[in-house]
Tab-separated table of C-alpha atoms and ligand atoms in Angstrom:
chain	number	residue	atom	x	y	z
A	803	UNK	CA	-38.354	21.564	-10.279
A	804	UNK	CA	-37.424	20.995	-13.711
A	805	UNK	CA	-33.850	22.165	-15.323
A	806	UNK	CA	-31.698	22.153	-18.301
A	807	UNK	CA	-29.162	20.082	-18.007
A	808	UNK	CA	-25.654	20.091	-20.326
A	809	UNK	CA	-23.716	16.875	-20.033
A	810	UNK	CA	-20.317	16.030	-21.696
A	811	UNK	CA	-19.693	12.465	-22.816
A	812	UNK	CA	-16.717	11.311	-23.013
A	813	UNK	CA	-17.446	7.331	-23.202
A	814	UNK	CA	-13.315	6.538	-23.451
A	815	UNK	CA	-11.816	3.103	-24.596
A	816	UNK	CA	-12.188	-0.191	-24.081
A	817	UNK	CA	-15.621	-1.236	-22.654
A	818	UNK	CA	-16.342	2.536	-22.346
A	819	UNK	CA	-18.503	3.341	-24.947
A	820	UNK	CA	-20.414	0.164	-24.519
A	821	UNK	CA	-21.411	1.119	-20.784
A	822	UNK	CA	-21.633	4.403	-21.226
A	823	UNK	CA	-24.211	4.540	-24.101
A	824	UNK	CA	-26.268	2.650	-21.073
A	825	UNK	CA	-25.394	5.679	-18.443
A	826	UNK	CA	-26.621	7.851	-21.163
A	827	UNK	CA	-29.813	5.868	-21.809
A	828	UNK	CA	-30.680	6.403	-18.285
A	829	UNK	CA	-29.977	9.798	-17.720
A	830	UNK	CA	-32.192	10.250	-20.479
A	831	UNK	CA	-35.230	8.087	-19.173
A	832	UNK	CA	-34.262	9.734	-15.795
A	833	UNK	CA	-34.715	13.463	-17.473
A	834	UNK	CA	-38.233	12.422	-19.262
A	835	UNK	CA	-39.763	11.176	-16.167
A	836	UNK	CA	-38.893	14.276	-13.510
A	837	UNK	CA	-39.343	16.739	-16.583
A	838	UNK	CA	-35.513	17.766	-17.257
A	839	UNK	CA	-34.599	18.892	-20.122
A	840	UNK	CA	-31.043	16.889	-21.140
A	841	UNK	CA	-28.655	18.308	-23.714
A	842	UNK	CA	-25.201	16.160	-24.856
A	843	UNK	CA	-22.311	15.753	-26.725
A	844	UNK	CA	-19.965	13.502	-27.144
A	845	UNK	CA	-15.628	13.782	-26.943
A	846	UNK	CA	-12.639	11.804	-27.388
A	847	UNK	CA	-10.571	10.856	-24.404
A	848	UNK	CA	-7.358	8.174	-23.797
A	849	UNK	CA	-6.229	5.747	-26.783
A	850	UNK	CA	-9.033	6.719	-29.188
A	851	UNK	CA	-8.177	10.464	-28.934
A	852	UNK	CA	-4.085	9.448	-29.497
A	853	UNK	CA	-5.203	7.101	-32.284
A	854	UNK	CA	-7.801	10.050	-33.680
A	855	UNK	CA	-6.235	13.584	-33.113
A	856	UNK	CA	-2.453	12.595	-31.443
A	857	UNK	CA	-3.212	13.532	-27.447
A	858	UNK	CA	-5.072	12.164	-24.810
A	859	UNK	CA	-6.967	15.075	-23.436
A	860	UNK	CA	-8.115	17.183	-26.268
A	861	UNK	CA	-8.296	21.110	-25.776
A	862	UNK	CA	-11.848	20.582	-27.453
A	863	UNK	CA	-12.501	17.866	-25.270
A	864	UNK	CA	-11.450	19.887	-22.156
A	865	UNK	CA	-13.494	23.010	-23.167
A	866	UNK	CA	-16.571	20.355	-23.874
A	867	UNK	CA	-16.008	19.695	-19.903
A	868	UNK	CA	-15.862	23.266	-18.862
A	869	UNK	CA	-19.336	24.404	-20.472
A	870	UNK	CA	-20.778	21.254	-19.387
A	871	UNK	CA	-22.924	20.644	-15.568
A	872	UNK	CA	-21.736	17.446	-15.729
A	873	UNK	CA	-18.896	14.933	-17.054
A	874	UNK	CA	-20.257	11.158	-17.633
A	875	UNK	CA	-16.761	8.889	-18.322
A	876	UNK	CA	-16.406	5.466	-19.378
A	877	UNK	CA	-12.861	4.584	-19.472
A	878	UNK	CA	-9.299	4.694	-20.698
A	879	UNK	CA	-6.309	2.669	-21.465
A	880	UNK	CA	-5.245	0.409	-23.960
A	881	UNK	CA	-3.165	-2.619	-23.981
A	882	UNK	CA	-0.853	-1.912	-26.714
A	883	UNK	CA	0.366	1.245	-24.254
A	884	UNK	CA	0.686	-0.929	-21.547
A	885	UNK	CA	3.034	-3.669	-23.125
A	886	UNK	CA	5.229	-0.604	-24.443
A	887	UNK	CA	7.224	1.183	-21.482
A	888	UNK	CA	8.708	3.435	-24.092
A	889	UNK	CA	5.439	4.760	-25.501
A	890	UNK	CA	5.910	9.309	-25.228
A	891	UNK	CA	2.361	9.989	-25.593
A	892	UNK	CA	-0.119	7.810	-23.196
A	893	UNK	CA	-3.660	7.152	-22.654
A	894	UNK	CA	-3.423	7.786	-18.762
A	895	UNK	CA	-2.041	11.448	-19.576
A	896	UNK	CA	-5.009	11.953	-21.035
A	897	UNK	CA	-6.912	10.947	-17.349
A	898	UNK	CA	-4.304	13.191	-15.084
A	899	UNK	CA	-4.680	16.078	-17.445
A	900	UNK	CA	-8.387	16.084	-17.333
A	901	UNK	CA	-8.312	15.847	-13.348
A	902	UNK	CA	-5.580	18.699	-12.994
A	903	UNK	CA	-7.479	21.228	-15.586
A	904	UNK	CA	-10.609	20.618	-14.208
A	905	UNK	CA	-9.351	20.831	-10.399
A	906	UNK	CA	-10.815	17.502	-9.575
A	907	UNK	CA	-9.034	17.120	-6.307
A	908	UNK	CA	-11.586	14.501	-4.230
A	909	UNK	CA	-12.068	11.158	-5.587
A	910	UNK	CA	-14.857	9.477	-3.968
A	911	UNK	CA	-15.844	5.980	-3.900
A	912	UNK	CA	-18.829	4.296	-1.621
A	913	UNK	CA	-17.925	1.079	-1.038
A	914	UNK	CA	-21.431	-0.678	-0.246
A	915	UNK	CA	-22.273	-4.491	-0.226
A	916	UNK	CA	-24.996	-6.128	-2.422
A	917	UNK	CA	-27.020	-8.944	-0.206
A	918	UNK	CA	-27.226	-10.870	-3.509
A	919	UNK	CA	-23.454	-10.279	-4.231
A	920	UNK	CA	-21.767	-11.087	-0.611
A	921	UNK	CA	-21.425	-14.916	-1.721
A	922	UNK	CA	-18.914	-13.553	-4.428
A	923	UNK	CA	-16.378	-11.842	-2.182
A	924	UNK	CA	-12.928	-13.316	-1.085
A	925	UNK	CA	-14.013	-12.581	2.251
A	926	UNK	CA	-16.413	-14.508	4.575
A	927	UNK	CA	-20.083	-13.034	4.509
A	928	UNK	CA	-20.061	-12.129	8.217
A	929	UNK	CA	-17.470	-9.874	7.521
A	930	UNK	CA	-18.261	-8.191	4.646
A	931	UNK	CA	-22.030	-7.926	5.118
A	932	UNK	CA	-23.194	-4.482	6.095
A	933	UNK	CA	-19.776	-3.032	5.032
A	934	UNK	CA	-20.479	0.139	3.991
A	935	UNK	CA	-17.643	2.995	3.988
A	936	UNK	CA	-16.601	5.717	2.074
A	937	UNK	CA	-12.664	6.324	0.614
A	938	UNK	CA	-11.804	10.025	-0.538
A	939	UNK	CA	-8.833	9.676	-2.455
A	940	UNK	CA	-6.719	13.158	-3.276
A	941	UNK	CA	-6.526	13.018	-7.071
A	942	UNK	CA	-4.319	15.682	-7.913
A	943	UNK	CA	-1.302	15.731	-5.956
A	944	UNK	CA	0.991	13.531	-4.618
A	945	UNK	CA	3.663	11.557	-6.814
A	946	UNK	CA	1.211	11.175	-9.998
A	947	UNK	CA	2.553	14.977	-10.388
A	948	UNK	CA	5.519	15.582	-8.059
A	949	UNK	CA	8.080	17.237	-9.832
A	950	UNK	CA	11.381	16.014	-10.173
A	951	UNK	CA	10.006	12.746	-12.240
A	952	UNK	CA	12.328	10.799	-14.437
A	953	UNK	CA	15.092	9.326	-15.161
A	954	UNK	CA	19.180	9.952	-14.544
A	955	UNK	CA	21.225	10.627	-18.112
A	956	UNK	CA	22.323	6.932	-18.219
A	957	UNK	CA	18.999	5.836	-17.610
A	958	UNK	CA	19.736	3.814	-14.600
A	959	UNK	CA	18.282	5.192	-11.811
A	960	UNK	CA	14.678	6.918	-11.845
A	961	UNK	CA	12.588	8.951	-9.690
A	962	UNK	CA	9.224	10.444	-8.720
A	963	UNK	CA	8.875	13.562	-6.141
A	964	UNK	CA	5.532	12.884	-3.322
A	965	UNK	CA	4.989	16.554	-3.316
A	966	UNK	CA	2.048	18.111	-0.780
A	967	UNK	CA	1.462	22.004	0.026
A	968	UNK	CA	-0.983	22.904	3.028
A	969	UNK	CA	-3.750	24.304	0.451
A	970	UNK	CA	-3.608	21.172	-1.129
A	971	UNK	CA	-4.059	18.876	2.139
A	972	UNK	CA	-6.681	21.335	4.238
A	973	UNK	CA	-9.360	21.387	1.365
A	974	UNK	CA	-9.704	17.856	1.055
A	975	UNK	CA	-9.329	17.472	4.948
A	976	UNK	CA	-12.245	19.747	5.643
A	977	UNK	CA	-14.173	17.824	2.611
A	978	UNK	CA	-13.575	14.520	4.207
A	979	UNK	CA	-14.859	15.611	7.853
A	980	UNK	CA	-18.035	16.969	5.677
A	981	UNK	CA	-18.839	13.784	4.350
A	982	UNK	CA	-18.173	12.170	7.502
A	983	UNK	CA	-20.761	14.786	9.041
A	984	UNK	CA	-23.546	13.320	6.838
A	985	UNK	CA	-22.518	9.564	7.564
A	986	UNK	CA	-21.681	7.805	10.734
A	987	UNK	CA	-19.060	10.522	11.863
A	988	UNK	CA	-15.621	8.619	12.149
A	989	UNK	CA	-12.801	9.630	9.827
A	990	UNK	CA	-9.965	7.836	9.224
A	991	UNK	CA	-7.415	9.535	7.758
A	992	UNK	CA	-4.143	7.255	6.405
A	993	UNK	CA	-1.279	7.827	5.525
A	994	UNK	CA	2.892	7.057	6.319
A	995	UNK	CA	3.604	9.673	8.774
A	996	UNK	CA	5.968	6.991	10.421
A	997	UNK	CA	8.175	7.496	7.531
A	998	UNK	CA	7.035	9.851	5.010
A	999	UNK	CA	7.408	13.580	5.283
A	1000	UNK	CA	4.541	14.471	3.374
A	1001	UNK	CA	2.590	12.307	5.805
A	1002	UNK	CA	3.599	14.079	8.914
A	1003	UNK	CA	2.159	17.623	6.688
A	1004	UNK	CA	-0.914	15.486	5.944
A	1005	UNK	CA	-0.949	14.066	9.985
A	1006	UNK	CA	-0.246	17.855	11.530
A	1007	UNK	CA	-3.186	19.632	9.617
A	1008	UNK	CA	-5.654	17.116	10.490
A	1009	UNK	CA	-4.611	17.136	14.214
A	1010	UNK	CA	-5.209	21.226	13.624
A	1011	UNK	CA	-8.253	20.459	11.551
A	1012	UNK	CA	-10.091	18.114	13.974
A	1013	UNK	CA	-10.864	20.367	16.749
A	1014	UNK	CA	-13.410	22.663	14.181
A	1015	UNK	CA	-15.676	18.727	13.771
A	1016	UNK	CA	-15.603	18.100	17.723
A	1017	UNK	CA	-19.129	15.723	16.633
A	1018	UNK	CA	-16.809	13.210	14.808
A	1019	UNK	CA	-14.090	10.386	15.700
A	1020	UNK	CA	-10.594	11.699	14.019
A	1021	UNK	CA	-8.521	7.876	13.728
A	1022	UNK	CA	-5.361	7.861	12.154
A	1023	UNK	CA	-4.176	4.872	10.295
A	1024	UNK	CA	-0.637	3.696	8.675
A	1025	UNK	CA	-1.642	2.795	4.989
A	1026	UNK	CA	0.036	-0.945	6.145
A	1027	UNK	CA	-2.401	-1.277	8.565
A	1028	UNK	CA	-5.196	0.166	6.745
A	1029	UNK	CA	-4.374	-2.311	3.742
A	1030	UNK	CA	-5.044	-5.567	6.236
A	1031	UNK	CA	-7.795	-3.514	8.042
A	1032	UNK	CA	-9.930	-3.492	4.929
A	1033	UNK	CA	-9.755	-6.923	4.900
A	1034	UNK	CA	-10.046	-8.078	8.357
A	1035	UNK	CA	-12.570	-5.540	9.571
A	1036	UNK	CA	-14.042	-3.500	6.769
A	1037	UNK	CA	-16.953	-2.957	9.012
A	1038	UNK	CA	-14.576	-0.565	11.185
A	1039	UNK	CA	-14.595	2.480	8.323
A	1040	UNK	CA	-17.194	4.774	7.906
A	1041	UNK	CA	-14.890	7.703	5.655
A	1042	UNK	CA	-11.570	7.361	4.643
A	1043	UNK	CA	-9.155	10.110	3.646
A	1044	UNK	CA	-5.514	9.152	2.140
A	1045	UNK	CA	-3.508	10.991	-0.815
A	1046	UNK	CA	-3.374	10.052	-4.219
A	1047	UNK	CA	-1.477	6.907	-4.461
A	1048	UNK	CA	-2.576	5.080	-1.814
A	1049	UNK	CA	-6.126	5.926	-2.294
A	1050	UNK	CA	-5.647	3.909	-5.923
A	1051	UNK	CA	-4.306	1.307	-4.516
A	1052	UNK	CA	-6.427	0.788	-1.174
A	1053	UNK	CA	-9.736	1.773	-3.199
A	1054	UNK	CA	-9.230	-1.162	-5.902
A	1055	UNK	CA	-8.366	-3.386	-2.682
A	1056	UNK	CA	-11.408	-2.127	-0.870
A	1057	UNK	CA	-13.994	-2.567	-4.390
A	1058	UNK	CA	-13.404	-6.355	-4.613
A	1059	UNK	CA	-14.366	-7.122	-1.330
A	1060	UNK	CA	-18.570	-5.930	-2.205
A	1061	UNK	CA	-18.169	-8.890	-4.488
A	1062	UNK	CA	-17.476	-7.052	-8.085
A	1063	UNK	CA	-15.533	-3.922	-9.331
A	1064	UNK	CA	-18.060	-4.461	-12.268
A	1065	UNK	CA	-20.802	-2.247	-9.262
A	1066	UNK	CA	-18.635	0.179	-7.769
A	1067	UNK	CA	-19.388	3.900	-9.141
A	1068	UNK	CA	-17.015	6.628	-8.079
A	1069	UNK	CA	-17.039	11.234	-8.094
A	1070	UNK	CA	-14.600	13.506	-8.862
A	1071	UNK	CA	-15.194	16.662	-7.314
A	1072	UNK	CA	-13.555	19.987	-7.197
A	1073	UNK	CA	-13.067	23.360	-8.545
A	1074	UNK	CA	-15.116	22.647	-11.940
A	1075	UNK	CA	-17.222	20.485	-13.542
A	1076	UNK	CA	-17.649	16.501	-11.784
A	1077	UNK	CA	-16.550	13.789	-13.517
A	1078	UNK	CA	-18.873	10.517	-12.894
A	1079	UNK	CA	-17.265	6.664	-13.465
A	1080	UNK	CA	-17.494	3.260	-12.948
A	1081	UNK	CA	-13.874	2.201	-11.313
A	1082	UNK	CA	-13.620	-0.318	-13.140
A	1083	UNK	CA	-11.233	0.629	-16.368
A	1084	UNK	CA	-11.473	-0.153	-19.708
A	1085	UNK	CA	-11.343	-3.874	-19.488
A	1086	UNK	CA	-9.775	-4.920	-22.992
A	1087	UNK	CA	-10.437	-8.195	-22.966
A	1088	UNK	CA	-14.647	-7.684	-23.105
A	1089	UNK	CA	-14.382	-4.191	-25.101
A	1090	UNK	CA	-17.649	-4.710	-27.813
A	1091	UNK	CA	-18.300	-8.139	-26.791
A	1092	UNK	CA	-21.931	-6.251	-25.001
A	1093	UNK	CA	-20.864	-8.414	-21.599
A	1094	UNK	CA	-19.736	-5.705	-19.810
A	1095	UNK	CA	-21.449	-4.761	-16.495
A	1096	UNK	CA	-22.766	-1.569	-16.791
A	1097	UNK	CA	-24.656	-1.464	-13.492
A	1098	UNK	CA	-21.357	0.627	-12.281
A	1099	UNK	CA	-21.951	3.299	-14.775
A	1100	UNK	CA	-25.222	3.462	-13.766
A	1101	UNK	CA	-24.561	4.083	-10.029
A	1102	UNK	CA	-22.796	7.100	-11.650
A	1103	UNK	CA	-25.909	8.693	-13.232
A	1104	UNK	CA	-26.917	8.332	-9.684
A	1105	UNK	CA	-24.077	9.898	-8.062
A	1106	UNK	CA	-24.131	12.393	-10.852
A	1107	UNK	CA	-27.761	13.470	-10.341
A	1108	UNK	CA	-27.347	13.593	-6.496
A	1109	UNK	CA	-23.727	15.338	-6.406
A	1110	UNK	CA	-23.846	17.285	-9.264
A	1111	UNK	CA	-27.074	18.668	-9.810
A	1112	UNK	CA	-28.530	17.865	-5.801
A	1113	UNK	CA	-31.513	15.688	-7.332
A	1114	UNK	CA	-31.704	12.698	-4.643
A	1115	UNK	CA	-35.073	11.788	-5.461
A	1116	UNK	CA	-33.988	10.985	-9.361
A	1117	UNK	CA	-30.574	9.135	-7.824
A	1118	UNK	CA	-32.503	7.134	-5.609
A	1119	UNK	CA	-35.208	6.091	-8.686
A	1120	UNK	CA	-31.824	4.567	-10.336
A	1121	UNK	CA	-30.295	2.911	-7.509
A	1122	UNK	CA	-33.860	1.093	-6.677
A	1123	UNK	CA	-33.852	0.396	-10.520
A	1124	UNK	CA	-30.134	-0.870	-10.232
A	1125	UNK	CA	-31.152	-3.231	-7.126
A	1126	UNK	CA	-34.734	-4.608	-9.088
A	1127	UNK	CA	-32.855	-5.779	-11.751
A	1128	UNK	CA	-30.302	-7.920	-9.440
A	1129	UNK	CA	-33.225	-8.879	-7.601
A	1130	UNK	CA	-34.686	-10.068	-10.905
A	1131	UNK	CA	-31.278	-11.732	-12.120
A	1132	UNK	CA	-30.887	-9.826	-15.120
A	1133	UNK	CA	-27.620	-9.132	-14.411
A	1134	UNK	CA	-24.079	-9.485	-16.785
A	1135	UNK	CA	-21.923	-12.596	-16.660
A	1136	UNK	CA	-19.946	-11.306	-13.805
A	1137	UNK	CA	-22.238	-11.517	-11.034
A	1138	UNK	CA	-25.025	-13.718	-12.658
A	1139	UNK	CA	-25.287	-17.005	-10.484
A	1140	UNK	CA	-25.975	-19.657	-11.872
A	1141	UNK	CA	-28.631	-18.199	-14.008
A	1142	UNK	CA	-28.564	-16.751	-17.537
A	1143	UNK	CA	-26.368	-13.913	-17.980
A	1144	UNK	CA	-27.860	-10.896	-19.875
A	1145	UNK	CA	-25.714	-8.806	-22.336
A	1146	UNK	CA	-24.887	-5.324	-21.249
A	1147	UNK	CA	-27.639	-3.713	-23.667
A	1148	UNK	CA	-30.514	-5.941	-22.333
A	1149	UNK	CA	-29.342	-4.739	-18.349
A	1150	UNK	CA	-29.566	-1.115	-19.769
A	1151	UNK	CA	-32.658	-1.710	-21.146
A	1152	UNK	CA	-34.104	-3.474	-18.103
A	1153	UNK	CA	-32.837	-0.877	-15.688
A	1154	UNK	CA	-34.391	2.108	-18.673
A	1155	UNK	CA	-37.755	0.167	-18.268
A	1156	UNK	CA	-37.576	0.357	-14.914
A	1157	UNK	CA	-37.698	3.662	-14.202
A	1158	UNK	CA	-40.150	4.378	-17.257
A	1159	UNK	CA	-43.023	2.037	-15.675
A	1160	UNK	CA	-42.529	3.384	-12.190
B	2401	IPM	C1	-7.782	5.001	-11.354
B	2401	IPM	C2	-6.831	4.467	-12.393
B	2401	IPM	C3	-5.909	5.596	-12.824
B	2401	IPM	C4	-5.148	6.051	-11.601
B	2401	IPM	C5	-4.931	5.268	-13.954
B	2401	IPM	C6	-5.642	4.724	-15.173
B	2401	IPM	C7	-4.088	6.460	-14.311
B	2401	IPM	O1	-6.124	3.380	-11.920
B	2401	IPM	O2	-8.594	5.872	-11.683
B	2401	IPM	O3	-7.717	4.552	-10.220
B	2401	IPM	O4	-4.171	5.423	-11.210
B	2401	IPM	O5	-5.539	7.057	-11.024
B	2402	MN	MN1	-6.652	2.795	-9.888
């Protein structure tokens, strides 16, 4: 069935706009071949909003979002922020805004291994291969918004609040055991509860949660032990559930074990509108070089079509096209072996021609 489809671009800093305009190249091919009709516009998010209108996260940018089906991102941040500690006004405000007004409370992020990649992770193939797991990070709570934050009047001590309310915890609990319905039904749900307060809230309502999904394994997990279970025995997860700042760090842990953070896509999901990106960030150092991998963007258009508009049959076209094109080498720098490495463009335009010919 064909539909109209309103997406918001917001292509970011960095390598964004470079792997982005690829994203948008094949949600375009994607939308010719099963008869969608796309419609798009573009907005300023991060440094390049600061540098262009003085804020992050744009009012016109956020009500760009809000009539839109879907959000495609690229990324933000900017080294000259990140050197100055003193900086008011910063590109990653512009990030936590746009998940708290648009309710994005679930981060996913599948963590799958590439056969053609597994010689590229730190960790030996027979445990990595056939990894394939799931980490739901909470995205609005936690200390990224906790409230006290700061800093004592002589400046020498400094503070951030982990804050948690029930509401807060239950929805993504009962999202979690969802996703874990459609997968291999074991949840692990980490957190601190040894030590943390907010983890024993976190701990209780998924003990009073878990009887409702009597089909799935509930494990709890200490975030320590989680951190060297990812490593030692990826293979063990099948959906994990942790709050905000653990999930950052524990997802970037678990990405570089598939072999490259240049392949890992990633959801936000909530109350409105998705936002679809690579997890990558805005990687300074390649920003309009064209090197950039922009296969992870791509997996995004695929998440995008399947959580955002249901459309499996056009998110499984693009990850077939993603895994042709590794299967043909024409792949970026980062995971090319040995061979020639292709420019981000000529991936896009491989992956594009893909789906056009099929
Ligand atoms: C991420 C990023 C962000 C986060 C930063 C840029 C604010 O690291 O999406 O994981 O910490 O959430
Ligand atoms: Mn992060």
């Amino acid at each position: 069935m064909s539909k109209l489809l309103k997406i918001a671009v917001l292509p970011g800093d960095g390598i964004g706009p470079e792997i982005v305009a690829q994203g948008l190249e094949v949600t375009k091919a994607i939308c010719e071949k099963f008869g969608h009709t796309l419609t798009y516009e573009h907005a300023l998010v991060g440094a390049c909003a600061i540098d262009a209108v003085g804020e992050p996260y744009p009012q016109s940018t956020h009500e760009l979002c809000m009539r839109s089906d879907a959000v495609l991102f690229g990324a933000i941040g900017d080294p000259k922020y990140d050197n100055n500690p003193a900086a008011k006004v910063r590109p990653e405000q512009g990030l936590l805004k746009m998940r708290k007004d648009l309710g994005l409370y679930a981060n996913i992020r599948p963590v799958a291994t590439f056969q053609s990649l597994i010689h590229k992770s730190p960790l030996r193939a027979d445990l990595v291969e056939g990894a394939d797991f799931m980490c739901i990070r909470e995205l609005t709570g936690g200390m990224y918004f906790g409230r006290p934050q700061g800093r004592s009047e002589d400046g020498n001590t400094a503070y951030d609040t982990c804050v948690y309310t029930r509401e807060e915890v239950e929805r993504i609990i009962h999202l979690a055991y969802k996703y874990a319905g459609q997968r291999r039904k074991k949840l692990t749900m980490v957190d601190k509860a040894n030590v943390l307060a907010s983890s024993r809230l976190w701990r209780q309502i998924t003990q009073e949660i878990a009887p409702q999904y009597p089909d799935i394994e509930t494990e709890y997990m200490f975030v320590d032990n989680a951190a060297m279970r990812i490593i030692q025995w990826p293979k063990s997860f099948d959906v994990m559930v942790t709050e905000n700042l653990f999930g950052d760090i524990l997802t970037d842990e678990a990405s570089v074990i598939t072999g490259s953070m240049g392949m890992l896509p990633s959801a936000s999901v909530g109350i409105h509108t998705s936002v679809f990106e690579p997890i990558h960030g805005s990687y300074p150092q390649a920003a309009g070089k064209n090197i950039a991998n922009p296969l992870a963007t791509i997996l995004s258009v695929a998440l995008m079509f399947e959580y955002a508009f249901d459309m499996m049959e056009e998110g499984t076209l693009i990850r077939e096209a993603v895994a042709a094109s590794m299967e043909a080498n024409v792949v970026t720098e980062d995971i090319a072996n040995n061979a020639k490495a292709f420019s981000t463009s000529e991936v896009g335009a491989w992956v594009v021609n893909y789906i056009k010919n099929k």
